Short mmCIF file of C-alpha atoms in Angstrom, two decimals:
data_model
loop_
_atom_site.label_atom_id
_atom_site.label_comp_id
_atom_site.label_asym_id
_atom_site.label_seq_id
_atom_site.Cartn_x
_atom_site.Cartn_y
_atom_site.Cartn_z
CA UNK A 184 -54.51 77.23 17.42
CA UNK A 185 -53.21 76.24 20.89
CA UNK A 186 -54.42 72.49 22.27
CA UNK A 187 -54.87 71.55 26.03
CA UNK A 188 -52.02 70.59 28.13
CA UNK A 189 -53.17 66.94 27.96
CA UNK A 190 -53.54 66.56 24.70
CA UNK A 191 -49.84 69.13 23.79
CA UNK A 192 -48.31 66.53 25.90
CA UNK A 193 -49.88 63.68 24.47
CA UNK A 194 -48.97 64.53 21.24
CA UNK A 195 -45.59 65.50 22.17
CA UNK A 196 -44.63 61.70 23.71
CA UNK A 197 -46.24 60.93 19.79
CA UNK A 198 -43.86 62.99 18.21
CA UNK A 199 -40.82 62.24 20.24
CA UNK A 200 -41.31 58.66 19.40
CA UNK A 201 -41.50 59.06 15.80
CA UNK A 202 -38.39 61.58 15.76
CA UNK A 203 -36.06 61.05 18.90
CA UNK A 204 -34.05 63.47 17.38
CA UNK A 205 -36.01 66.74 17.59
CA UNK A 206 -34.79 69.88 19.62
CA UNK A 207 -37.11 71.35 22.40
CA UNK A 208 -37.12 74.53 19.66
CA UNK A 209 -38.68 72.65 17.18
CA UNK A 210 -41.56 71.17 18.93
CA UNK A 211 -42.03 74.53 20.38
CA UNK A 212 -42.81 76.19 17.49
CA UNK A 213 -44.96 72.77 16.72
CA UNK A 214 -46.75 73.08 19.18
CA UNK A 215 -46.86 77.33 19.11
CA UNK A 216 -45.63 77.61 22.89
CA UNK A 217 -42.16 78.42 24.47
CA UNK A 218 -39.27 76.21 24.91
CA UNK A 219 -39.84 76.49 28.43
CA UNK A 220 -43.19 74.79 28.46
CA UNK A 221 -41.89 72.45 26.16
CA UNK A 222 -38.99 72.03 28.80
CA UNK A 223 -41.76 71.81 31.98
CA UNK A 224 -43.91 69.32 29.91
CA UNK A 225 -40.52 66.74 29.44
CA UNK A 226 -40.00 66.93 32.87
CA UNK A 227 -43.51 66.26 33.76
CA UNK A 228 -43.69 63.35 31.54
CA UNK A 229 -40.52 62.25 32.68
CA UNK A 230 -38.92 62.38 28.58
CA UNK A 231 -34.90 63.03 28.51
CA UNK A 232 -33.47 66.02 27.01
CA UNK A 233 -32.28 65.59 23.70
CA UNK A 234 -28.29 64.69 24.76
CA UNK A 235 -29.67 61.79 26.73
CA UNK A 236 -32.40 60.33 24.18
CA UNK A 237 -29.42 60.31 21.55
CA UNK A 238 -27.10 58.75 23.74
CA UNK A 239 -29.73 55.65 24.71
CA UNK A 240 -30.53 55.07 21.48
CA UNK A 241 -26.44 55.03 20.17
CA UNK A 242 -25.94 52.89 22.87
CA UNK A 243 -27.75 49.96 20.95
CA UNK A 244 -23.84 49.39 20.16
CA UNK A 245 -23.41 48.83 16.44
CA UNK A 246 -19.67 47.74 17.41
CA UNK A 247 -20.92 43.85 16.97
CA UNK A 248 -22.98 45.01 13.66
CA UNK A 249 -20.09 47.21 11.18
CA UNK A 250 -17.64 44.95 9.73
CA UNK A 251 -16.40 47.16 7.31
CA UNK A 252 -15.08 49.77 9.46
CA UNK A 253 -14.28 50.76 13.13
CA UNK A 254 -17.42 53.10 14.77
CA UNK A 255 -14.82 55.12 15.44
CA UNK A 256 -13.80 55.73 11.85
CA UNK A 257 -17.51 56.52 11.02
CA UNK A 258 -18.31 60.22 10.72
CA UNK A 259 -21.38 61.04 12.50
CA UNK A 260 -22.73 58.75 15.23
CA UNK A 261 -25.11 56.01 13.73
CA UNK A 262 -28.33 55.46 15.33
CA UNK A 263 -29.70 52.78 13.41
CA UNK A 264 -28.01 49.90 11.17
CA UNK A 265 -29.58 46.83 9.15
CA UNK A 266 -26.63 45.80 7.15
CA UNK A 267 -26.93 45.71 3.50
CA UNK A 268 -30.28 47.26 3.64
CA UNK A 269 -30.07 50.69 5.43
CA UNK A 270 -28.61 52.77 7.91
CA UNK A 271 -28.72 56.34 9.47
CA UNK A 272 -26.17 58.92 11.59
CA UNK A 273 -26.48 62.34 12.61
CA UNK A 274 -23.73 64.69 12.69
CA UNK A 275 -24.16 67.96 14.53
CA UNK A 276 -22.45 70.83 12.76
CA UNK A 277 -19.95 72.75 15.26
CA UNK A 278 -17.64 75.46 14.64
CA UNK A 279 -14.71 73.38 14.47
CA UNK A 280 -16.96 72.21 10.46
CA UNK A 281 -17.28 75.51 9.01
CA UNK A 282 -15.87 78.81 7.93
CA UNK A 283 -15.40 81.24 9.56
CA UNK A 284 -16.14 84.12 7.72
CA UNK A 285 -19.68 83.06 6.63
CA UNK A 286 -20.42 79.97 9.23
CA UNK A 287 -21.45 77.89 6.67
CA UNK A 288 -20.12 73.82 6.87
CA UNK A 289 -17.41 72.94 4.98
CA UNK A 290 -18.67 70.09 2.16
CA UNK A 291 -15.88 67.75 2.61
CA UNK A 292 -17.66 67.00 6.23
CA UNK A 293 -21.14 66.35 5.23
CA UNK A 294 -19.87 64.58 2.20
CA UNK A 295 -17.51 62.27 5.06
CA UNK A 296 -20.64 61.22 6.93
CA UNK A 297 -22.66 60.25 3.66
CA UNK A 298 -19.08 58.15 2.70
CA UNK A 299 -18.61 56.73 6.11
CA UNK A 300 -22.34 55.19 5.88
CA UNK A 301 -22.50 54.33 3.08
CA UNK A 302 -19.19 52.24 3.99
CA UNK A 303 -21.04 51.19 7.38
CA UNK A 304 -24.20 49.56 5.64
CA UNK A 305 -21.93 47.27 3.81
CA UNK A 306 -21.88 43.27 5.26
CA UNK A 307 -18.09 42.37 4.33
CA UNK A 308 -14.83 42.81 5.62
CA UNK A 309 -13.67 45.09 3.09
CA UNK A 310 -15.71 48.26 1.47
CA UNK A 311 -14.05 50.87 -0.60
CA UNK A 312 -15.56 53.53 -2.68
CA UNK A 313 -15.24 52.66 -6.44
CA UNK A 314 -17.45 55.59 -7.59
CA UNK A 315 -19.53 58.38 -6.42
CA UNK A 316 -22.14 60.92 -7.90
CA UNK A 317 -22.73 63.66 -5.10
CA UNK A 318 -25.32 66.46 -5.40
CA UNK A 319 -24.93 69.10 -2.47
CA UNK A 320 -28.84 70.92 -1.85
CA UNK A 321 -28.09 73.75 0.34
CA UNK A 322 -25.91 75.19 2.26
CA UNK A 323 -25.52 73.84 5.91
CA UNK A 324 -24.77 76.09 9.32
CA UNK A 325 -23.25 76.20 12.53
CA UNK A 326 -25.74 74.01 14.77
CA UNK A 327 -27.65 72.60 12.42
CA UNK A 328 -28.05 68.82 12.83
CA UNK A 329 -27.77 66.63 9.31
CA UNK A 330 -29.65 62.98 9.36
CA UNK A 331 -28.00 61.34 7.09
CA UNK A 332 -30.03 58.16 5.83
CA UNK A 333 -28.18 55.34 3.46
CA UNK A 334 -30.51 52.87 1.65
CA UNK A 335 -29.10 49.51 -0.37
CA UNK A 336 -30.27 50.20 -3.99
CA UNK A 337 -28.96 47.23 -5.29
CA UNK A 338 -26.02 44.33 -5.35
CA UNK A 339 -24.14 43.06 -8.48
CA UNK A 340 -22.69 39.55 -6.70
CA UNK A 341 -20.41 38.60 -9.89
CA UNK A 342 -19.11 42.27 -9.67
CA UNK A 343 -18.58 42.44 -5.74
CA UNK A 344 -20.37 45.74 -5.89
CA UNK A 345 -23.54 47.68 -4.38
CA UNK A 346 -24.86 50.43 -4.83
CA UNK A 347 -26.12 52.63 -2.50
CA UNK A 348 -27.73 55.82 -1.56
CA UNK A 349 -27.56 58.44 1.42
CA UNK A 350 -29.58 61.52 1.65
CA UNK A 351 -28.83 64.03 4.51
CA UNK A 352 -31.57 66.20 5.66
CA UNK A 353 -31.68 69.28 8.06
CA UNK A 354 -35.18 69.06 9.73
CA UNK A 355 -36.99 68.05 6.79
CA UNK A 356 -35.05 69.65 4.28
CA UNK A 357 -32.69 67.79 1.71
CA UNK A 358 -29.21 69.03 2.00
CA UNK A 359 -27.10 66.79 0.44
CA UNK A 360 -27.78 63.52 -2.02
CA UNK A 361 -24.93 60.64 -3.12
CA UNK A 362 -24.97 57.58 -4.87
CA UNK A 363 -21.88 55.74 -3.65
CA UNK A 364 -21.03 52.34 -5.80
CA UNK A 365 -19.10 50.59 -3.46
CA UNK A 366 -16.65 47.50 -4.05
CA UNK A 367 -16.98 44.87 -1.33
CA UNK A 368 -13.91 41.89 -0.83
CA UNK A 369 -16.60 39.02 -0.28
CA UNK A 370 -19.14 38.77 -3.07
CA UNK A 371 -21.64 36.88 -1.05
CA UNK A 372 -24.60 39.07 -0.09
CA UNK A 373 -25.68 38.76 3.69
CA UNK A 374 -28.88 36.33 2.35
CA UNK A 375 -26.38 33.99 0.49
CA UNK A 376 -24.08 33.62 3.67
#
């Protein structure tokens, strides 16, 4: 069932808000009209194309926030970082990621992103990887865009280890799930520093 113009468009500023992230292609087919429209309605409201929302929200630098790893190093770009408590990236899927013959990603990248996070949450000098228990959910394509989120599960001080979690997503589907224990160098936890 198609909506009026004013109230498409005021639902799309809703949804862009709550998901920065989301192609003109999917809130097309949201909204049941062509990417064109969808294209002439961002203008009108004067809402960046995808590129240029994901580059003004990365540029909240994080460079000041990741101590246990260069930005650089990460794998993914990370949008969003509360240290020892959560963080997310997005990686977008290119051919360079996958094979060839079927154009499906190659695991060893999606499971570098979830790695690299769950690295990144970490408030210490030092995080390694002492253990992880990886689940992969589906296979992921050429052009698809993974979320991955990481989420603090808990922190063993006299060990100098947390555990946390990352699930990556494509759209709303689950593609891959970890549970990284991770050895930290400073057994303080942020709250105790």
């Amino acid at each position: 069932m198609r909506v009026s113009k004013k109230n498409r468009q005021r639902q799309l500023i809703e949804t862009i808000k709550e998901n920065p992230f989301i192609t003109d292609e999917d809130l097309a087919e949201k909204f049941s009209v062509s990417v064109q429209t969808i294209r002439l309605d961002r203008l009108e409201l004067a809402i960046p194309e995808l590129r240029e929302r994901i580059k003004s929200v990365a540029e909240k630098s994080f460079e000041d926030e990741v101590k246990s790893l260069p930005l650089e190093e990460v794998i993914g770009e990370i949008i969003d970082i509360e240290l020892d408590q959560n963080a997310i990236s997005i990686f977008d899927v290119r051919k360079e990621h996958v094979f060839q013959r079927n154009l499906i990603a190659r695991g060893h990248h999606l499971f570098a992103q979830a790695n690299s996070l769950a690295v990144a949450v970490i408030n210490d000098e030092l995080a390694l990887t002492a253990k992880a228990a990886i689940q992969f959910t589906r296979s992921v394509k050429e052009g698809e865009r993974v979320v991955a989120k990481a989420r603090v599960t808990e922190t063993f001080k006299e060990q100098g280890r947390t555990m946390v979690e990352v699930v990556s997503y494509v759209g709303q589907e689950m593609v891959f799930k970890g549970n990284f224990e991770m050895y930290r160098s400073n057994k303080k936890t942020k709250d105790e520093s």
